[in-house]
Amino acid sequence: MKQKSVVTPLSLGTDRLATLLVRYAIPSIIAMTSTSLYNIIDSIFIGHGVGAMAISGLALTMPLMNLSSAFGAMVGIGAAAIISIRLGEGNRAAAEKTLGNVVLLNSIIGLVMMVISILFLDPILYFFGASEQTLPYARDFMQIILAGSVITHMFLGLNEVLRASGYPQKAMFFMLTSVAINCTLNPLFIFVFGWGIRGSALATVIAQSVALSLSLRHFSREDSFLHFKRGIFRLRRKIVSGILSIGTAPFLLHLCASVVVIFVNKALQLHGGDLYIGAYGVINRVVMLFIMVVSGLNQGMQPIVGYNYGAKQDLRVMKTLFMTIFCATCVTTAGFLIGELFPRQVALLFVGEGDLDSTQLIEAVCEGLRIVVVFFPIVGFQIVTSNFFQYIGKPKRAILLSMTRQMLFLVPLLILLPSHYGTLGVWWSMPIADCAATLLAALLLFQQIRWFRKAMAH
């Protein structure tokens, strides 16, 4: 009976953990990094093809983009965790029913968000800190992105399920296909067709549509381990409740990120102006690239931890956690070194030198990036710990860790420090919050490890 619970060519319950983590993490890292590359590619082409003020307009869309990601993460990550646990228990039928619920939930949420956001787009963007100069850019970009909300939610949700059901390489390939198409269409639409920032948004939606069609084809094939079949496309209370319960942690993380960006944008608008908002947009995209690598490590850890937790192999769960923390710390340390040593080179990737706006944007990026990453080496530990609690079905602790960095520490700092130190206060709020959140994560993880060791002793 145990053999039937094996869902991949590798045995999640018996194979060498380092091998499993590499096999699962590398495709996940590429996939998650590809998601971050969407934003970076858009910013680079918009910065060089439209201008520095367009970068600021694009930065204003981050709260709304984060909100969309929040719903996508809630369904996708929540479902992936449940599927891994069910497969670890040998319950393939329950995993397939979860797949059907992913399709329905993503369709409903994507459609509702599209309609509401488009109807109130201008007031939303003004609330996020838009000015008369930046609103047209932000509006033009988001109108097209929102029109493809269902496509985006469905693609990201099914990609999570694809990885959790034993096809991490396919998940990676579909994501890379989307990025490659986006890289091809972005310069074509901006520089050749002259469609500006709307062309960049259209390139993103088309790229995700192609990748979604590949995912739908995979799950339509009967030889796929989990696939579409009659009876699974019905919302089931227990499954939906489980998805939302586990997915609440990543949802709140993205939701808090939206709130934080609003506070940051408003503070930078007050003390620095539109171009400082653009500078934060650049810094955020650079920092998120490294965070997405860590998230890829987490995604690689998830099926291993979920399976072994379901199989009650606590020692393998702990060993996987420690390996992931070490790798994540190496990644964020690399981000720290790049941010401290090469901030000007980073800024020049997004905007060319020449006019006054570009020069001011570059200087603001250099000032902010060095400060924001000052405690970045410890961020990897905090992110891995937060996701670990989510993957072992302890959403309350995951939610607490997700909330504290953003809401308990960062928002109060963003209210207090900028009034005394201006833009420097905005930048310094972020590393101080990172440090405080990491201390709390260490405390909760220490308690969980003691529980594991006590359980193994019996």
Short mmCIF file of C-alpha atoms in Angstrom, two decimals, residues 107-371:
data_model
loop_
_atom_site.label_atom_id
_atom_site.label_comp_id
_atom_site.label_asym_id
_atom_site.label_seq_id
_atom_site.Cartn_x
_atom_site.Cartn_y
_atom_site.Cartn_z
CA SER A 107 -12.05 31.46 -12.16
CA ILE A 108 -14.44 33.01 -9.65
CA ILE A 109 -11.85 35.13 -7.82
CA GLY A 110 -10.17 36.31 -11.03
CA LEU A 111 -13.48 37.40 -12.56
CA VAL A 112 -14.67 39.25 -9.45
CA MET A 113 -11.37 41.07 -9.03
CA MET A 114 -11.29 42.09 -12.70
CA VAL A 115 -14.77 43.64 -12.63
CA ILE A 116 -14.38 45.51 -9.33
CA SER A 117 -10.88 46.82 -10.06
CA ILE A 118 -11.66 48.06 -13.56
CA LEU A 119 -14.81 49.87 -12.37
CA PHE A 120 -12.91 51.79 -9.66
CA LEU A 121 -9.43 51.91 -11.18
CA ASP A 122 -8.74 55.67 -11.07
CA PRO A 123 -9.83 56.17 -7.42
CA ILE A 124 -7.80 53.10 -6.44
CA LEU A 125 -4.65 54.44 -8.13
CA TYR A 126 -5.07 57.90 -6.57
CA PHE A 127 -5.37 56.20 -3.19
CA PHE A 128 -2.11 54.36 -3.92
CA GLY A 129 -0.29 57.68 -4.38
CA ALA A 130 -0.78 58.53 -8.06
CA SER A 131 -0.31 62.10 -9.30
CA GLU A 132 -1.55 63.76 -12.47
CA GLN A 133 1.81 62.90 -14.09
CA THR A 134 1.87 59.20 -13.14
CA LEU A 135 -1.84 58.25 -13.31
CA PRO A 136 -2.05 57.84 -17.12
CA TYR A 137 0.84 55.37 -17.13
CA ALA A 138 -0.55 53.34 -14.22
CA ARG A 139 -4.06 53.30 -15.71
CA ASP A 140 -2.92 52.22 -19.17
CA PHE A 141 -0.92 49.33 -17.71
CA MET A 142 -3.51 48.02 -15.26
CA GLN A 143 -6.50 48.12 -17.63
CA ILE A 144 -4.91 45.40 -19.74
CA ILE A 145 -3.45 43.43 -16.83
CA LEU A 146 -6.84 43.36 -15.09
CA ALA A 147 -8.58 42.22 -18.28
CA GLY A 148 -6.42 39.09 -18.06
CA SER A 149 -7.02 38.44 -14.34
CA VAL A 150 -8.70 35.05 -14.84
CA ILE A 151 -5.84 33.93 -17.09
CA THR A 152 -3.20 35.03 -14.57
CA HIS A 153 -4.91 33.40 -11.58
CA MET A 154 -5.57 30.14 -13.43
CA PHE A 155 -2.03 29.90 -14.81
CA LEU A 156 -0.33 30.50 -11.46
CA GLY A 157 -2.72 28.21 -9.57
CA LEU A 158 -2.35 25.28 -11.96
CA ASN A 159 1.42 25.75 -12.00
CA GLU A 160 1.47 25.19 -8.23
CA VAL A 161 -0.63 22.03 -8.61
CA LEU A 162 1.57 20.81 -11.45
CA ARG A 163 4.64 21.04 -9.24
CA ALA A 164 2.99 19.45 -6.19
CA SER A 165 1.63 16.53 -8.23
CA GLY A 166 5.08 15.41 -9.34
CA TYR A 167 5.89 17.51 -12.44
CA PRO A 168 8.31 20.23 -11.25
CA GLN A 169 10.19 20.20 -14.57
CA LYS A 170 6.98 20.83 -16.52
CA ALA A 171 6.03 23.64 -14.14
CA MET A 172 9.43 25.18 -14.78
CA PHE A 173 9.15 24.77 -18.55
CA PHE A 174 5.70 26.36 -18.73
CA MET A 175 6.84 29.32 -16.66
CA LEU A 176 9.99 29.78 -18.76
CA THR A 177 7.90 29.61 -21.92
CA SER A 178 5.80 32.46 -20.60
CA VAL A 179 8.88 34.55 -19.75
CA ALA A 180 10.47 33.90 -23.14
CA ILE A 181 7.32 35.05 -24.95
CA ASN A 182 7.15 38.13 -22.73
CA CYS A 183 10.79 38.98 -23.48
CA THR A 184 10.11 38.66 -27.21
CA LEU A 185 6.87 40.63 -27.34
CA ASN A 186 7.85 43.46 -24.96
CA PRO A 187 10.44 45.15 -27.21
CA LEU A 188 8.30 44.43 -30.28
CA PHE A 189 5.21 46.10 -28.84
CA ILE A 190 7.09 49.04 -27.22
CA PHE A 191 9.84 49.91 -29.70
CA VAL A 192 8.49 48.64 -33.03
CA PHE A 193 4.72 49.12 -32.71
CA GLY A 194 5.04 52.13 -30.38
CA TRP A 195 2.35 50.93 -27.96
CA GLY A 196 4.24 52.18 -24.89
CA ILE A 197 3.32 50.89 -21.46
CA ARG A 198 0.12 49.26 -22.78
CA GLY A 199 2.27 47.16 -25.10
CA SER A 200 4.22 45.82 -22.12
CA ALA A 201 1.01 44.84 -20.32
CA LEU A 202 -0.34 43.15 -23.46
CA ALA A 203 2.88 41.16 -23.84
CA THR A 204 2.47 39.86 -20.29
CA VAL A 205 -1.13 38.74 -20.78
CA ILE A 206 -0.40 37.02 -24.10
CA ALA A 207 2.60 35.21 -22.61
CA GLN A 208 0.54 33.92 -19.68
CA SER A 209 -2.27 32.84 -22.02
CA VAL A 210 0.10 30.61 -23.99
CA ALA A 211 1.54 29.08 -20.81
CA LEU A 212 -1.97 28.49 -19.41
CA SER A 213 -2.96 26.60 -22.56
CA LEU A 214 0.00 24.26 -22.00
CA SER A 215 -1.07 23.63 -18.38
CA LEU A 216 -4.67 22.93 -19.41
CA ARG A 217 -3.45 20.47 -22.02
CA HIS A 218 -1.37 18.63 -19.40
CA PHE A 219 -4.26 18.25 -16.97
CA SER A 220 -6.57 17.17 -19.78
CA ARG A 221 -4.40 14.13 -20.56
CA GLU A 222 -5.47 10.89 -18.90
CA ASP A 223 -1.87 9.75 -18.51
CA SER A 224 -1.11 12.72 -16.20
CA PHE A 225 -0.96 11.59 -12.57
CA LEU A 226 -3.67 14.10 -11.64
CA HIS A 227 -6.03 15.07 -14.44
CA PHE A 228 -9.42 16.57 -15.19
CA LYS A 229 -12.32 14.14 -14.95
CA ARG A 230 -16.03 14.21 -14.33
CA GLY A 231 -17.09 14.93 -10.79
CA ILE A 232 -14.13 17.02 -9.65
CA PHE A 233 -15.50 20.39 -10.85
CA ARG A 234 -17.73 21.03 -7.87
CA LEU A 235 -16.89 23.28 -4.94
CA ARG A 236 -16.61 21.13 -1.84
CA ARG A 237 -16.85 22.81 1.50
CA LYS A 238 -14.13 20.75 3.19
CA ILE A 239 -11.65 21.20 0.33
CA VAL A 240 -12.31 24.92 -0.07
CA SER A 241 -12.01 25.40 3.69
CA GLY A 242 -8.68 23.54 3.71
CA ILE A 243 -7.31 25.54 0.77
CA LEU A 244 -8.31 28.85 2.29
CA SER A 245 -7.06 27.87 5.75
CA ILE A 246 -3.56 26.93 4.60
CA GLY A 247 -3.57 29.59 1.89
CA THR A 248 -4.47 32.36 4.33
CA ALA A 249 -0.83 32.80 5.34
CA PRO A 250 0.51 33.60 1.85
CA PHE A 251 -2.66 35.61 1.16
CA LEU A 252 -2.05 37.82 4.18
CA LEU A 253 1.62 38.12 3.29
CA HIS A 254 0.76 39.54 -0.15
CA LEU A 255 -2.10 41.62 1.27
CA CYS A 256 0.20 43.13 3.86
CA ALA A 257 2.70 43.81 1.09
CA SER A 258 0.00 45.84 -0.67
CA VAL A 259 -0.68 47.85 2.46
CA VAL A 260 3.04 48.44 3.01
CA VAL A 261 3.56 49.65 -0.57
CA ILE A 262 0.71 52.13 -0.12
CA PHE A 263 2.36 53.52 3.03
CA VAL A 264 5.76 53.62 1.30
CA ASN A 265 4.39 55.33 -1.82
CA LYS A 266 2.54 57.98 0.19
CA ALA A 267 5.58 58.70 2.38
CA LEU A 268 7.89 58.92 -0.62
CA GLN A 269 5.41 61.12 -2.49
CA LEU A 270 5.28 63.50 0.48
CA HIS A 271 9.03 63.65 1.19
CA GLY A 272 10.60 62.91 -2.22
CA GLY A 273 8.07 63.08 -5.07
CA ASP A 274 7.10 60.87 -8.02
CA LEU A 275 10.62 59.77 -8.90
CA TYR A 276 11.24 58.42 -5.41
CA ILE A 277 8.18 56.20 -5.92
CA GLY A 278 9.84 55.01 -9.12
CA ALA A 279 13.06 54.37 -7.20
CA TYR A 280 11.19 52.19 -4.73
CA GLY A 281 9.65 50.33 -7.65
CA VAL A 282 13.14 49.52 -8.93
CA ILE A 283 14.44 48.55 -5.47
CA ASN A 284 11.41 46.38 -4.80
CA ARG A 285 11.87 44.49 -8.07
CA VAL A 286 15.55 43.84 -7.37
CA VAL A 287 14.92 42.69 -3.80
CA MET A 288 12.00 40.52 -4.94
CA LEU A 289 14.26 38.70 -7.40
CA PHE A 290 16.27 37.29 -4.48
CA ILE A 291 13.15 36.71 -2.40
CA MET A 292 11.68 34.74 -5.30
CA VAL A 293 14.78 32.54 -5.34
CA VAL A 294 14.16 31.85 -1.66
CA SER A 295 10.50 31.24 -2.46
CA GLY A 296 11.63 28.74 -5.08
CA LEU A 297 13.64 26.95 -2.39
CA ASN A 298 10.50 26.95 -0.26
CA GLN A 299 8.46 25.50 -3.09
CA GLY A 300 11.07 22.80 -3.52
CA MET A 301 10.91 22.10 0.20
CA GLN A 302 7.10 21.98 0.28
CA PRO A 303 6.36 18.55 -1.29
CA ILE A 304 9.21 16.95 0.70
CA VAL A 305 8.08 18.44 4.00
CA GLY A 306 4.38 17.88 3.26
CA TYR A 307 4.86 14.23 2.29
CA ASN A 308 7.13 13.37 5.23
CA TYR A 309 4.97 15.27 7.71
CA GLY A 310 1.96 13.32 6.46
CA ALA A 311 4.01 10.11 6.80
CA LYS A 312 5.12 11.16 10.34
CA GLN A 313 8.84 11.17 9.48
CA ASP A 314 9.75 14.16 11.63
CA LEU A 315 13.52 13.76 11.39
CA ARG A 316 13.41 14.07 7.60
CA VAL A 317 11.16 17.12 7.99
CA MET A 318 13.72 18.87 10.24
CA LYS A 319 16.70 18.00 8.06
CA THR A 320 14.93 19.37 4.98
CA LEU A 321 14.12 22.58 6.87
CA PHE A 322 17.73 23.14 7.96
CA MET A 323 19.10 22.58 4.46
CA THR A 324 16.60 25.04 3.04
CA ILE A 325 17.47 27.69 5.64
CA PHE A 326 21.18 27.39 4.81
CA CYS A 327 20.57 27.77 1.06
CA ALA A 328 18.18 30.70 1.58
CA THR A 329 20.72 32.53 3.74
CA CYS A 330 23.33 32.18 0.99
CA VAL A 331 20.90 33.66 -1.53
CA THR A 332 19.95 36.71 0.54
CA THR A 333 23.62 37.31 1.39
CA ALA A 334 24.32 37.51 -2.34
CA GLY A 335 21.55 40.10 -2.63
CA PHE A 336 23.12 42.07 0.20
CA LEU A 337 26.51 42.15 -1.54
CA ILE A 338 25.07 43.25 -4.90
CA GLY A 339 22.95 45.97 -3.28
CA GLU A 340 25.84 47.36 -1.27
CA LEU A 341 28.57 47.15 -3.91
CA PHE A 342 26.77 47.83 -7.23
CA PRO A 343 23.68 50.03 -6.62
CA ARG A 344 24.39 52.38 -9.54
CA GLN A 345 24.86 49.52 -12.00
CA VAL A 346 21.53 48.09 -10.82
CA ALA A 347 19.78 51.43 -11.40
CA LEU A 348 21.24 51.75 -14.90
CA LEU A 349 19.63 48.45 -15.88
CA PHE A 350 16.22 50.10 -15.57
CA VAL A 351 16.79 53.59 -16.93
CA GLY A 352 19.40 55.26 -19.11
CA GLU A 353 21.39 58.33 -18.14
CA GLY A 354 20.65 61.63 -19.81
CA ASP A 355 17.65 63.70 -18.74
CA LEU A 356 17.07 65.16 -15.28
CA ASP A 357 14.33 62.71 -14.32
CA SER A 358 16.58 59.72 -15.06
CA THR A 359 19.47 61.19 -13.08
CA GLN A 360 17.27 61.83 -10.04
CA LEU A 361 15.82 58.33 -10.27
CA ILE A 362 19.29 56.74 -10.37
CA GLU A 363 20.47 58.72 -7.34
CA ALA A 364 17.35 57.79 -5.37
CA VAL A 365 17.87 54.10 -6.18
CA CYS A 366 21.50 54.25 -5.02
CA GLU A 367 20.49 55.89 -1.74
CA GLY A 368 17.65 53.50 -1.00
CA LEU A 369 19.08 50.17 -2.15
CA ARG A 370 22.14 50.32 0.12
CA ILE A 371 19.93 50.90 3.16
#
